[in-house]
Structure formats: structure tokens, C-alpha cells
Coordinates of C-alpha atoms in Angstrom, one line a residue:
Chain A
X1 CA 14.5 -19.0 -15.8
X2 CA 15.4 -16.7 -12.4
X3 CA 14.8 -14.2 -12.2
X4 CA 17.9 -12.3 -12.9
X5 CA 18.2 -13.4 -16.4
X6 CA 14.1 -13.0 -16.8
X7 CA 14.8 -9.1 -15.7
X8 CA 12.3 -7.0 -14.0
X9 CA 10.5 -4.9 -16.9
X10 CA 9.8 -8.0 -18.8
X11 CA 8.8 -9.5 -15.3
X12 CA 6.1 -6.9 -14.4
X13 CA 4.7 -7.0 -17.9
X14 CA 3.7 -10.6 -18.0
X15 CA 2.5 -10.9 -14.7
X16 CA 0.6 -7.5 -15.8
X17 CA -1.0 -8.8 -19.0
X18 CA -1.9 -11.8 -17.1
X19 CA -4.1 -9.5 -14.5
X20 CA -8.2 -9.5 -14.9
X21 CA -8.8 -6.6 -16.4
X22 CA -11.4 -4.1 -14.6
X23 CA -13.8 -1.3 -15.6
X24 CA -12.6 0.7 -12.5
X25 CA -9.0 1.2 -13.5
X26 CA -8.1 3.4 -15.8
X27 CA -4.7 3.3 -15.1
X28 CA -2.4 0.9 -13.4
X29 CA 0.1 -1.8 -13.5
X30 CA 2.8 -0.2 -15.2
X31 CA 2.0 3.5 -15.2
X32 CA 3.2 5.8 -11.9
X33 CA 0.0 5.8 -9.9
X34 CA -3.1 3.1 -9.8
X35 CA -5.7 5.4 -11.4
X36 CA -9.2 4.9 -9.9
X37 CA -12.8 5.4 -10.2
X38 CA -13.6 7.1 -6.7
X39 CA -17.0 7.0 -4.8
X40 CA -16.9 11.1 -5.6
X41 CA -17.8 12.7 -9.1
X42 CA -14.5 14.3 -10.7
X43 CA -12.5 12.7 -8.9
X44 CA -9.4 9.5 -9.6
X45 CA -8.1 7.3 -6.8
X46 CA -4.4 7.3 -7.2
X47 CA -2.7 4.3 -5.8
X48 CA 1.6 4.0 -5.4
X49 CA 3.3 1.7 -3.7
X50 CA 7.8 1.5 -3.7
X51 CA 10.2 0.0 -1.8
X52 CA 14.2 0.2 -0.7
X53 CA 16.1 -3.1 0.4
X54 CA 19.0 -2.4 2.2
X55 CA 21.6 -3.9 -0.1
X56 CA 19.8 -2.7 -2.9
X57 CA 19.1 0.6 -2.6
X58 CA 20.6 1.7 1.0
X59 CA 23.6 0.0 2.9
X60 CA 23.9 -0.2 6.2
X61 CA 26.1 3.1 6.5
X62 CA 23.0 5.4 5.1
X63 CA 21.9 7.5 7.8
X64 CA 17.9 6.1 8.9
X65 CA 16.7 9.1 8.4
X66 CA 17.5 9.9 4.9
X67 CA 16.5 6.6 4.2
X68 CA 13.0 7.8 5.9
X69 CA 13.2 10.1 3.0
X70 CA 13.8 9.0 0.2
X71 CA 11.1 5.8 1.4
X72 CA 8.3 8.3 1.3
X73 CA 9.3 10.7 -1.6
X74 CA 10.2 8.0 -4.6
X75 CA 6.5 7.5 -3.9
X76 CA 5.5 10.9 -3.8
X77 CA 7.5 11.7 -7.3
X78 CA 4.4 9.2 -8.7
X79 CA 2.3 11.4 -7.5
X80 CA 4.1 14.6 -9.4
X81 CA 4.5 12.7 -12.0
X82 CA 0.1 12.5 -12.7
X83 CA -0.5 15.5 -11.0
X84 CA -1.6 14.1 -8.3
X85 CA -2.1 15.1 -4.6
X86 CA -1.1 12.5 -2.5
X87 CA -3.4 12.3 1.2
X88 CA -2.0 8.7 2.8
X89 CA 0.8 6.9 3.9
X90 CA 1.2 3.1 4.9
X91 CA 4.4 1.8 6.2
X92 CA 5.6 -1.4 5.6
X93 CA 8.9 -1.7 7.9
X94 CA 10.9 -5.0 7.7
X95 CA 13.8 -5.2 10.1
X96 CA 16.1 -7.9 11.4
X97 CA 15.3 -8.3 15.9
X98 CA 19.2 -7.4 16.2
X99 CA 18.4 -3.5 14.6
X100 CA 18.5 -0.4 16.7
X101 CA 16.0 0.8 17.8
X102 CA 17.3 4.4 17.5
X103 CA 17.7 3.3 13.4
X104 CA 14.0 2.8 14.0
X105 CA 13.0 6.4 14.9
X106 CA 15.7 7.5 13.0
X107 CA 13.5 5.8 9.7
X108 CA 10.5 6.9 10.9
X109 CA 11.6 10.7 11.3
X110 CA 12.8 10.8 7.7
X111 CA 9.3 8.9 6.8
X112 CA 7.2 11.7 9.1
X113 CA 9.7 14.7 7.9
X114 CA 8.8 14.1 3.8
X115 CA 5.0 13.0 4.3
X116 CA 4.3 16.5 6.6
X117 CA 6.4 18.9 3.8
X118 CA 3.4 17.6 1.5
X119 CA 0.7 17.0 4.0
X120 CA 0.3 13.7 3.7
X121 CA -0.9 11.4 7.1
X122 CA 0.5 7.6 8.0
X123 CA -2.5 6.5 8.5
X124 CA -0.8 2.9 10.3
X125 CA 1.1 -0.3 8.5
X126 CA 2.8 -3.2 9.6
X127 CA 6.1 -4.8 11.2
X128 CA 7.9 -7.9 10.7
X129 CA 11.1 -9.5 11.8
X130 CA 13.5 -10.9 9.2
X131 CA 16.6 -12.9 8.8
X132 CA 18.1 -10.9 5.6
X133 CA 18.2 -7.1 5.0
X134 CA 15.7 -4.5 6.2
X135 CA 13.3 -3.3 3.7
X136 CA 10.9 -0.1 4.0
X137 CA 7.9 -0.4 1.6
X138 CA 5.7 3.0 1.2
X139 CA 2.2 2.8 -0.1
X140 CA 0.4 5.6 -0.9
X141 CA -3.6 6.6 -1.2
X142 CA -4.3 10.0 -2.8
X143 CA -7.0 11.6 -5.7
X144 CA -6.4 13.7 -9.0
X145 CA -9.3 15.7 -10.5
X146 CA -10.3 14.5 -13.5
X147 CA -9.7 17.3 -15.7
X148 CA -5.8 17.5 -14.3
X149 CA -4.8 13.5 -14.4
X150 CA -1.8 14.0 -16.7
X151 CA -0.4 10.5 -17.8
X152 CA 2.5 9.3 -20.5
X153 CA 0.1 9.1 -23.0
X154 CA -1.3 12.3 -23.9
X155 CA 1.5 13.5 -26.8
X156 CA 1.9 15.2 -29.5
X157 CA 4.1 15.4 -32.5
X158 CA 5.4 19.0 -32.1
X159 CA 5.0 19.4 -28.7
X160 CA 7.5 21.2 -26.6
X161 CA 9.5 18.7 -24.4
X162 CA 10.7 20.5 -21.2
X163 CA 12.6 19.0 -18.0
X164 CA 12.0 21.0 -14.8
X165 CA 15.9 21.8 -12.6
X166 CA 19.2 19.5 -13.0
X167 CA 20.2 16.0 -14.3
X168 CA 23.1 13.7 -13.1
X169 CA 24.6 13.4 -10.4
X170 CA 22.2 12.3 -8.7
X171 CA 24.0 9.6 -6.4
X172 CA 26.8 11.6 -5.6
X173 CA 24.0 14.0 -3.9
X174 CA 20.3 14.2 -4.6
X175 CA 19.0 11.1 -4.4
X176 CA 18.6 11.0 -0.6
X177 CA 17.5 13.8 -0.4
X178 CA 15.4 15.4 -3.1
X179 CA 12.1 17.1 -3.4
X180 CA 8.8 15.5 -5.5
X181 CA 8.1 18.0 -7.6
X182 CA 4.2 18.0 -6.9
X183 CA 3.7 21.8 -6.3
X184 CA 5.9 22.1 -9.3
X185 CA 3.5 20.1 -10.8
X186 CA -0.3 21.3 -9.6
X187 CA 0.7 25.0 -10.5
X188 CA 1.3 23.3 -14.3
X189 CA -2.0 21.7 -14.7
X190 CA -4.2 24.5 -13.0
X191 CA -1.7 27.3 -15.9
X192 CA -1.2 25.0 -18.9
X193 CA -2.6 21.7 -20.5
X194 CA 0.3 19.7 -20.2
X195 CA 0.5 16.9 -22.7
X196 CA 1.8 14.2 -21.0
X197 CA 4.3 13.9 -17.8
X198 CA 6.4 11.7 -16.2
X199 CA 9.0 11.4 -13.3
X200 CA 12.9 10.8 -14.1
X201 CA 13.8 8.3 -11.9
X202 CA 15.5 5.8 -14.1
X203 CA 16.5 8.5 -16.4
X204 CA 16.2 11.1 -19.5
X205 CA 17.5 8.3 -21.5
X206 CA 15.2 5.3 -20.0
X207 CA 12.4 7.8 -19.5
X208 CA 12.0 9.9 -22.5
X209 CA 11.4 7.2 -24.5
X210 CA 8.9 5.4 -22.4
X211 CA 7.0 8.7 -22.4
X212 CA 7.5 9.0 -25.9
X213 CA 6.5 5.3 -26.7
X214 CA 3.7 5.8 -24.7
X215 CA 2.0 8.8 -26.2
X216 CA 3.0 6.7 -29.9
X217 CA 5.6 9.7 -31.0
X218 CA 9.6 9.9 -31.7
X219 CA 11.6 12.6 -30.1
X220 CA 14.4 15.1 -30.9
X221 CA 17.0 15.8 -27.9
X222 CA 19.5 18.9 -28.5
X223 CA 22.0 17.0 -26.0
X224 CA 23.3 20.4 -25.1
X225 CA 20.0 21.9 -24.0
X226 CA 20.4 19.4 -21.4
X227 CA 20.5 21.3 -17.9
X228 CA 23.6 19.4 -16.5
X229 CA 24.1 19.3 -11.9
X230 CA 27.6 20.6 -11.2
X231 CA 30.8 18.3 -12.8
X232 CA 28.2 16.1 -15.2
X233 CA 28.6 14.9 -18.4
X234 CA 26.2 14.8 -21.2
X235 CA 26.3 11.5 -20.6
X236 CA 25.5 11.6 -16.7
X237 CA 22.4 13.8 -17.6
X238 CA 21.4 11.0 -19.8
X239 CA 21.6 8.0 -17.6
X240 CA 23.0 8.6 -14.3
X241 CA 18.9 8.5 -13.0
X242 CA 17.6 8.7 -9.4
X243 CA 16.9 12.7 -10.5
X244 CA 12.9 12.2 -10.0
X245 CA 12.9 15.9 -12.3
X246 CA 9.2 16.1 -14.1
X247 CA 9.6 15.4 -17.9
X248 CA 6.5 16.8 -19.8
X249 CA 5.6 17.7 -22.9
X250 CA 3.4 20.5 -24.1
X251 CA 1.7 22.5 -27.3
X252 CA 4.6 24.8 -29.0
X253 CA 2.1 27.9 -29.2
X254 CA 1.9 27.7 -24.8
X255 CA 5.9 27.3 -24.4
X256 CA 6.7 31.1 -24.4
X257 CA 3.9 32.0 -21.6
X258 CA 5.3 28.9 -20.0
X259 CA 8.5 29.8 -19.6
X260 CA 7.9 33.7 -18.6
X261 CA 5.8 32.9 -16.0
X262 CA 7.5 29.6 -14.5
X263 CA 10.6 32.4 -14.3
X264 CA 8.5 34.3 -11.8
X265 CA 6.8 31.8 -9.8
X266 CA 10.1 29.2 -9.5
X267 CA 13.3 28.9 -8.5
X268 CA 14.2 25.9 -9.8
X269 CA 15.4 26.1 -13.6
X270 CA 12.7 24.4 -16.6
X271 CA 14.7 23.5 -19.9
X272 CA 13.2 22.8 -23.1
X273 CA 15.1 20.1 -23.9
X274 CA 13.5 19.0 -27.6
X275 CA 10.4 18.2 -28.9
X276 CA 8.3 14.7 -29.4
X277 CA 8.1 13.6 -33.5
X278 CA 6.2 11.5 -35.7
X279 CA 7.1 8.9 -34.7
X280 CA 10.4 6.3 -36.8
X281 CA 10.5 9.4 -38.6
X282 CA 13.4 12.0 -36.5
X283 CA 16.8 10.4 -35.6
X284 CA 16.4 9.5 -31.6
X285 CA 19.6 11.5 -30.9
X286 CA 19.9 10.2 -27.2
X287 CA 22.9 8.2 -27.9
X288 CA 22.5 4.7 -27.8
X289 CA 24.5 3.4 -25.1
X290 CA 22.6 5.7 -22.5
X291 CA 19.3 4.1 -23.1
X292 CA 18.3 1.2 -21.1
X293 CA 15.5 1.0 -22.1
X294 CA 14.2 -0.3 -25.9
Chain B
X1 CA 17.9 -1.5 22.7
X2 CA 17.0 -3.5 20.2
X3 CA 13.8 -5.0 18.6
X4 CA 14.0 -8.1 19.7
X5 CA 13.8 -6.8 23.3
X6 CA 11.5 -3.9 22.5
X7 CA 8.6 -5.9 20.7
X8 CA 6.9 -5.5 17.8
X9 CA 3.3 -3.9 19.2
X10 CA 5.2 -1.5 21.7
X11 CA 7.4 -0.2 18.4
X12 CA 4.1 -0.1 16.7
X13 CA 2.5 2.2 19.6
X14 CA 5.3 4.3 20.2
X15 CA 5.8 4.8 16.4
X16 CA 1.7 5.7 16.1
X17 CA 2.4 8.4 19.2
X18 CA 4.6 9.8 17.5
X19 CA 2.6 10.5 14.4
X20 CA 1.1 13.9 13.4
X21 CA -3.4 12.9 13.7
X22 CA -4.7 14.6 11.2
X23 CA -8.7 15.6 10.8
X24 CA -9.0 13.7 7.6
X25 CA -8.3 10.2 9.9
X26 CA -11.2 8.4 11.6
X27 CA -9.2 5.3 12.4
X28 CA -4.8 4.9 11.5
X29 CA -2.5 3.0 13.3
X30 CA -2.9 -0.2 15.3
X31 CA -6.7 -0.7 14.0
X32 CA -6.9 -3.6 11.1
X33 CA -8.1 -0.9 8.1
X34 CA -6.7 2.7 8.2
X35 CA -10.9 4.9 8.5
X36 CA -9.9 7.6 5.8
X37 CA -12.5 10.4 4.0
X38 CA -13.0 10.0 1.4
X39 CA -14.4 13.2 -1.3
X40 CA -18.2 10.6 -2.2
X41 CA -20.7 11.0 0.6
X42 CA -21.2 8.5 3.6
X43 CA -18.3 6.3 2.3
X44 CA -15.1 6.2 4.3
X45 CA -12.0 5.3 2.3
X46 CA -10.0 2.4 4.0
X47 CA -6.1 1.4 3.3
X48 CA -4.3 -2.0 4.5
X49 CA -1.0 -3.3 3.8
X50 CA 0.1 -6.5 5.2
X51 CA 3.1 -8.4 4.2
X52 CA 4.8 -11.7 4.6
X53 CA 8.3 -12.9 4.6
X54 CA 9.9 -16.0 4.0
X55 CA 11.4 -17.5 7.6
X56 CA 9.5 -16.0 8.9
X57 CA 5.3 -16.6 7.6
X58 CA 6.0 -19.0 5.4
X59 CA 9.3 -21.4 4.2
X60 CA 11.3 -22.1 1.1
X61 CA 8.9 -25.2 1.0
X62 CA 5.3 -23.9 1.4
X63 CA 3.8 -23.7 -2.7
X64 CA 4.8 -20.4 -3.7
X65 CA 0.3 -20.1 -5.0
X66 CA -0.2 -20.9 -1.3
X67 CA 1.9 -17.7 -0.4
X68 CA 0.4 -15.9 -2.0
X69 CA -3.2 -16.3 -1.2
X70 CA -2.1 -16.1 2.2
X71 CA -0.2 -12.7 1.5
X72 CA -3.7 -10.9 -0.6
X73 CA -6.2 -12.8 2.3
X74 CA -4.1 -11.6 5.0
X75 CA -5.6 -7.9 3.8
X76 CA -8.8 -8.5 3.2
X77 CA -9.5 -10.4 6.5
X78 CA -9.0 -7.2 8.0
X79 CA -11.7 -5.3 5.5
X80 CA -14.4 -8.3 6.7
X81 CA -13.2 -7.3 10.5
X82 CA -14.4 -3.5 9.5
X83 CA -17.4 -4.8 7.8
X84 CA -15.4 -3.2 4.2
X85 CA -14.8 -3.6 1.1
X86 CA -11.8 -3.9 -0.7
X87 CA -11.5 -2.8 -4.6
X88 CA -8.4 -2.3 -5.2
X89 CA -4.3 -4.2 -4.5
X90 CA -1.0 -3.2 -4.7
X91 CA 1.7 -5.7 -4.9
X92 CA 5.3 -5.1 -4.0
X93 CA 7.5 -8.9 -4.5
X94 CA 11.0 -8.5 -3.3
X95 CA 12.7 -12.0 -4.4
X96 CA 16.7 -12.9 -4.4
X97 CA 17.5 -12.7 -8.3
X98 CA 18.4 -16.6 -8.1
X99 CA 14.3 -17.6 -7.6
X100 CA 12.9 -19.7 -10.4
X101 CA 10.6 -17.4 -12.3
X102 CA 8.1 -20.7 -12.2
X103 CA 8.1 -19.4 -8.4
X104 CA 7.3 -16.0 -9.0
X105 CA 4.2 -17.0 -11.7
X106 CA 2.8 -19.7 -8.5
X107 CA 2.6 -16.6 -6.4
X108 CA 0.8 -14.9 -8.7
X109 CA -1.7 -17.3 -9.2
X110 CA -2.6 -17.1 -5.4
X111 CA -3.0 -13.2 -5.5
X112 CA -4.9 -13.2 -8.1
X113 CA -6.9 -16.0 -7.4
X114 CA -7.8 -14.3 -3.5
X115 CA -8.1 -11.0 -5.4
X116 CA -10.5 -11.5 -8.1
X117 CA -12.7 -14.4 -5.5
X118 CA -13.6 -11.1 -3.9
X119 CA -13.9 -8.7 -6.6
X120 CA -10.4 -6.8 -6.1
X121 CA -8.2 -5.4 -8.6
X122 CA -4.5 -5.9 -8.5
X123 CA -3.5 -2.1 -9.9
X124 CA 0.0 -2.1 -10.0
X125 CA 3.2 -3.0 -7.4
X126 CA 7.1 -2.7 -7.6
X127 CA 9.6 -5.0 -7.4
X128 CA 13.1 -5.5 -5.9
X129 CA 15.9 -7.8 -6.3
X130 CA 16.9 -8.6 -2.6
X131 CA 20.3 -10.8 -1.3
X132 CA 17.6 -11.9 1.2
X133 CA 14.8 -13.6 2.0
X134 CA 11.9 -13.1 -0.4
X135 CA 9.1 -11.1 0.6
X136 CA 5.6 -10.1 -0.6
X137 CA 3.4 -6.9 0.8
X138 CA 0.0 -6.5 -0.1
X139 CA -1.5 -3.5 -0.2
X140 CA -5.4 -2.9 0.2
X141 CA -7.8 0.5 -0.4
X142 CA -11.6 -0.7 -0.6
X143 CA -14.4 1.6 1.4
X144 CA -17.3 1.2 3.9
X145 CA -20.5 3.1 4.0
X146 CA -19.6 5.6 7.3
X147 CA -23.3 3.6 9.0
X148 CA -21.8 -0.1 8.9
X149 CA -18.5 1.0 9.5
X150 CA -17.6 -1.7 12.5
X151 CA -14.9 -0.9 14.5
X152 CA -13.0 -2.9 18.0
X153 CA -14.5 0.0 20.5
X154 CA -18.1 0.0 20.2
X155 CA -18.5 -2.9 22.6
X156 CA -20.6 -2.2 25.8
X157 CA -21.2 -4.1 29.0
X158 CA -23.6 -7.4 28.1
X159 CA -22.8 -7.8 24.8
X160 CA -22.9 -11.5 23.3
X161 CA -19.5 -12.5 21.8
X162 CA -20.3 -14.4 19.0
X163 CA -17.1 -16.3 16.5
X164 CA -17.3 -17.6 13.9
X165 CA -16.1 -20.7 12.6
X166 CA -13.9 -23.3 14.9
X167 CA -10.3 -22.4 16.6
X168 CA -7.3 -23.9 16.5
X169 CA -4.8 -26.2 14.2
X170 CA -4.4 -23.3 11.5
X171 CA -0.9 -24.1 11.8
X172 CA -1.0 -27.6 10.8
X173 CA -4.1 -27.0 7.9
X174 CA -5.7 -23.9 8.1
X175 CA -3.0 -21.0 7.3
X176 CA -2.4 -20.7 3.3
X177 CA -5.6 -21.2 2.7
X178 CA -8.3 -19.4 4.9
X179 CA -11.4 -17.8 3.2
X180 CA -11.4 -14.4 4.8
X181 CA -15.1 -13.4 6.5
X182 CA -15.5 -10.2 3.9
X183 CA -19.3 -11.9 3.0
X184 CA -20.3 -13.3 6.0
X185 CA -19.2 -9.4 7.8
X186 CA -21.2 -7.4 5.1
X187 CA -24.2 -10.3 5.8
X188 CA -23.8 -9.1 9.2
X189 CA -23.9 -5.0 9.3
X190 CA -27.0 -5.8 6.5
X191 CA -29.4 -6.6 9.1
X192 CA -28.1 -6.6 12.5
X193 CA -26.4 -3.6 14.7
X194 CA -22.8 -5.2 15.1
X195 CA -21.6 -3.0 18.5
X196 CA -17.7 -3.5 17.8
X197 CA -15.4 -6.8 15.5
X198 CA -11.7 -8.1 15.0
X199 CA -10.7 -10.9 12.7
X200 CA -8.6 -13.3 14.6
X201 CA -5.4 -13.1 13.4
X202 CA -3.3 -13.4 17.0
X203 CA -5.6 -15.6 18.0
X204 CA -8.8 -15.3 20.8
X205 CA -6.5 -14.7 23.6
X206 CA -5.2 -11.6 22.4
X207 CA -7.7 -10.1 20.1
X208 CA -10.7 -10.4 22.3
X209 CA -8.4 -8.4 25.8
X210 CA -7.9 -6.0 22.3
X211 CA -11.3 -5.8 21.6
X212 CA -12.4 -5.7 25.2
X213 CA -10.0 -3.0 26.1
X214 CA -10.8 -0.8 23.1
X215 CA -14.5 -0.8 24.4
X216 CA -14.2 -0.1 28.1
X217 CA -15.2 -3.4 28.6
X218 CA -14.3 -6.3 30.8
X219 CA -15.5 -9.3 29.2
X220 CA -16.3 -13.5 30.8
X221 CA -15.8 -16.3 28.2
X222 CA -17.6 -19.7 29.2
X223 CA -13.7 -22.2 27.0
X224 CA -16.5 -25.3 26.9
X225 CA -18.3 -23.4 24.6
X226 CA -15.6 -22.3 22.4
X227 CA -15.7 -24.2 19.1
X228 CA -12.9 -25.8 18.3
X229 CA -11.6 -27.5 15.0
X230 CA -10.9 -31.1 15.2
X231 CA -8.0 -32.7 17.2
X232 CA -7.6 -29.3 19.1
X233 CA -7.7 -28.4 22.8
X234 CA -9.2 -25.2 24.4
X235 CA -5.9 -23.5 24.6
X236 CA -5.1 -23.9 20.9
X237 CA -8.2 -22.7 20.6
X238 CA -7.3 -19.6 22.9
X239 CA -3.9 -19.2 22.0
X240 CA -2.8 -21.0 18.2
X241 CA -3.2 -17.9 16.2
X242 CA -4.2 -17.2 12.4
X243 CA -8.0 -18.3 12.4
X244 CA -8.9 -15.4 10.9
X245 CA -12.3 -16.1 11.9
X246 CA -14.7 -12.8 13.2
X247 CA -14.9 -11.7 16.9
X248 CA -17.8 -9.9 17.6
X249 CA -19.8 -8.3 19.6
X250 CA -24.2 -7.6 19.5
X251 CA -26.6 -7.0 22.1
X252 CA -28.6 -9.8 23.7
X253 CA -31.5 -9.3 22.8
X254 CA -30.2 -9.2 19.0
X255 CA -28.6 -13.1 19.7
X256 CA -31.9 -14.8 19.2
X257 CA -32.7 -13.7 15.2
X258 CA -29.4 -13.7 14.8
X259 CA -28.4 -17.4 15.1
X260 CA -31.3 -18.6 14.1
X261 CA -31.6 -16.7 10.7
X262 CA -27.3 -17.2 10.5
X263 CA -28.2 -21.0 10.4
X264 CA -30.5 -20.2 7.6
X265 CA -27.8 -18.5 5.2
X266 CA -24.5 -19.8 6.6
X267 CA -22.7 -23.6 5.9
X268 CA -20.1 -22.0 9.0
X269 CA -21.2 -22.3 12.5
X270 CA -21.8 -19.6 14.6
X271 CA -20.8 -19.8 18.3
X272 CA -22.3 -17.6 21.4
X273 CA -19.0 -17.6 23.8
X274 CA -19.3 -15.6 25.9
X275 CA -20.4 -12.1 27.3
X276 CA -18.5 -8.5 27.4
X277 CA -18.9 -6.9 31.2
X278 CA -18.2 -4.3 33.1
X279 CA -15.0 -4.1 33.1
X280 CA -13.2 -5.2 36.5
X281 CA -15.9 -6.5 37.9
X282 CA -16.3 -9.8 35.9
X283 CA -13.0 -12.9 36.5
X284 CA -11.6 -13.0 32.3
X285 CA -11.5 -16.0 32.0
X286 CA -9.3 -16.7 29.4
X287 CA -6.0 -18.2 30.9
X288 CA -4.0 -15.7 31.5
X289 CA -0.9 -18.5 30.5
X290 CA -2.3 -17.9 26.5
X291 CA -3.4 -14.3 26.4
X292 CA -0.1 -13.1 24.5
X293 CA -1.2 -9.2 25.0
X294 CA -2.7 -8.3 28.3

């Protein structure tokens, strides 16, 4: 069977199931970041790698600095999902020999701009030639206090579900210049018991079922409540993907205070979109046509 | 200017010089691993990323498990160079959709075999499609005790220079199944004051001048002493590259004991090939035609 037929998600699952387990690994393949034993007390080491490929994630006409920003920001968004602090990045750059040095310089400007915004040091990397399309892979390490780490799996039935920002329309506007919600995520876990969190990279229709399933819960979403980007339908908000906003679950008695102090602190929107339920009991209200992942 | 004309080494230097410095970074771009502040006392965090590209580092006919072994072992060899312990690896896999799943399974067998041999846990990664050749990028994190970290730059004039194993002929035999010298390196720094060390990835003719220059020293090598792999000339031993053996510098009064106890412990060869000198004083005895790097 070839990879096209097998599918990336199934392939990753299959591969992950074959890898040796290790007591130093608290979360591994399939989660936002790997969560790992660190030498210091009270901290986890977080690792994440991500890549963008020309012809898949960007085109030959995409501004190189925006490619660089996106390549770095995608990994940083996974740190936001776990309320982690990114610290160090390695860049792997695979480019055809005929590519102009100005393109590489632009790419690094974008990488460095995203890194600097979140106090990440670019500490090395590797370059290689290729006969094919350009590839930029970014690996980031960082850390999170053990008591502030948020996984996808801690949601409880009746938890309220919130999303930051507005959903949909990313391809037209935002997928090349989104802001990873690291500051917001760190603020949240400093003040509230966030039960479960994920960043919306594949769209609410794919990522909410992931969070619910990891938490052993079902979910109910009020479609009319979804915060839509300008010009977007409910369907766009559910399935466009690449929002890189946060979706999280908190106990319902935290919600009033959370909504109040959020408004005082942040200009981006925070919206209660529904709640987790007992698994199997509630109607899954996301139109199934928009859910890529079952 | 395009990248072919600029050259990888100059490009990396240029890029590294433009990145923001950071007091958490003890060694960064251009070194074997990045050496970084870690939360625990007495430890550095080490990070390394490396990649292999189809058509550059391996061919469509190369056994997939050997590709996987090599992709992992290259990064681990950089840990050996710093006497570090690798711990966790992330895999980025970029493959055309038409590639057979059996190829990917074979690749992972090789990756996992190399990881297991050195107690490295594969903790995640990323996959993407591509219209071009396959790419495998491996990022590894680990650690080293601050007092056992060995850089390239600590060599002193009159230090003896040693290499492990035999040099040359890698392309015919060994570049797909070499053993990173992690155990040997850890053994060395437990018992001896190793002043400077590097792994021979680009060949002695390129890597010895790097170590010498980083140490502010010159070097003398007795070509007749070079440990050559079977069927290799002196020129092969100097310039073939991909030996992944260790080159290191120690004070000459350590050499007799080192040579004696090494022989008792290890089956692979250890050879004194020359010494570091005061910069500019000694004749650089490596035939300049074989030195890629000046």
C-alpha cells in the first residue's frame, strides 16, 4: 500500500505504536509537543518539530519572510497548546542550489522575527541541497512547569469550551502571519485551572473531536455562537483549518470570572462555544460533513 | 547570487552572524550540537538536528533501514563529539504520496534500531507529502555534565592528536552502518582531560583544520601514521569523509596511560596521528589538495 492510500494520521499512529515506550516520556508521538523528563525539579522538557514544504504549505510566489514566520510560528503554536515556554530552535533548510541567496535571507528574517517575538534563540541547524522543492523544518525545545502543563486529555463532562480569536478564512488572510497564542495560554494557566487545551491547526471540526476523545468525553457546540472571521460561514469556521487559535475546557464555575478578567486583559475575543458532555450521550452538533476526522 | 555559488558553509556562517545572541546559549550554530542552559544544576541541554535527502545522501535503491540508521546515527555522532548523552529524538519525514508504506516501515526500523542502541526515545515528529525526493530530518536532545562537555576549541599547542578507528573508504562500505562513538567518548571524558574533540564527518582534511582553528592552534600530522581502512590510500583517509570517528586532543603526558587503558577496554583502534602546534609556526602537513576547507 502506498502512503496516499494509507493516510498521514494512520501512518503516524502505526509508527507510534511500534516505538519503544520509556518512563522518561510523559507524552510523545501524536500530542502537540513531546513532554519529557527534565533534569530540574518541577519542569518538563518540551520538544516539537514541524515542517513546511514548497508546493504543499507554500508556493514559489509566497513571500520568503512569511514562509519563515509560518515555519517558526506553527511549532510555537504547539507550545501554546500545552502552556509551554519555547526557548531554543534548530532550523533545517533544504533548498535547490539555484535558489537565490536573497530568498534564504528573507526566510531567515521571518524565522528570526517570530523567534524574537517569543524570546526563542535560534541555536543551529543544517542545510542541504535537493533536486526537489524547498523544505524548512523547525525543531523547538522549551519547558513547562509540571503543574501548569495542559494536555488534551484532562477535559471533564460539563466543562465549558472556549476558543480564542475568530475562526475561518485562514487561507485568504491569516495562515502566513498568525500569532501563536503563547502569552494568552501562559496567562490562562497562571490564573485558571485549564482542564484540556489544543491549538486549532486542522480546524475546529477536526481538533474538537480530538480533544473530546482524548478526554473520554463527548461535546455539544452551539454553531450560532462560533466566532467567525469576516466573510466566513459557520462551515468555514468549522473546517477551514490553520486558525492557530486555542480551544480549551474549564469547569463551568470558572467561566464567569474567566470571561470578565479576559476582557480586561486581552483585545482578542474569547468565546464560549459549547461544552463537553458524557461520551455518547449528547448529539455531536458539528455537521459531520465538516469533520475531517472520525 | 544563488546558493550553489555561495556555498553551504559560508551561507551558514552568514546566517549565524545575523542571529541574536543569548546568554542561555553556550555554543550555537556551527558547532556539533547547540549547548544550552538547562534547568538542572551541573548540566547543559544539547540539541542537534540533521537531515538526509534522497538523491544527495542516499539513492532510491538504498535499503530503507540503512537510510534510517544513518539518519539517526549522524546526529548521535555529534553527541559523541561533545561527550554528550542523547535522550530524545523527533523525526520529520517528507515523502511522496506514491512511496510504499513498506519503505517507511523499513526506514523506521533503522531509526528505531539506532535509537535503541543508545537508549534514545523517539518521542514524536511530523510527516508531510512532497512532489520531490524523500527527506528524513532527525532532531535529538540530550545532555552533558558541564564539567564533561568537550568543545572543538579547548586544544592547546603540543597536545597529542588521536583518532579512533580507521579512516577512508566510507562510501564503499561504512557510511550507512557506522557506529557513533558515544560509548567511547563517554569513557574518555570519565577518565581523561580531553581538551578538544570533533567527529570526522567531512574527513580529517576538513575537520582537523576546524578543530585546530577553533583552538587557536596549528597542527602537524604524520601521514604515515594515519589508520587507513582496508584498500585506502593516505589521500582517501584524509579526504573521503563520513568516517564518523572521533578526533581529539589531550595533553601529551596523558598519552601513555590513555593508550594503555584504551587497548584493555576497546577493540577499535586508537591512533596518535600528530599534535597541535603554535599557530602559524608548524608546517601544515595535510596535503592541501585534500583539504576542502581553509
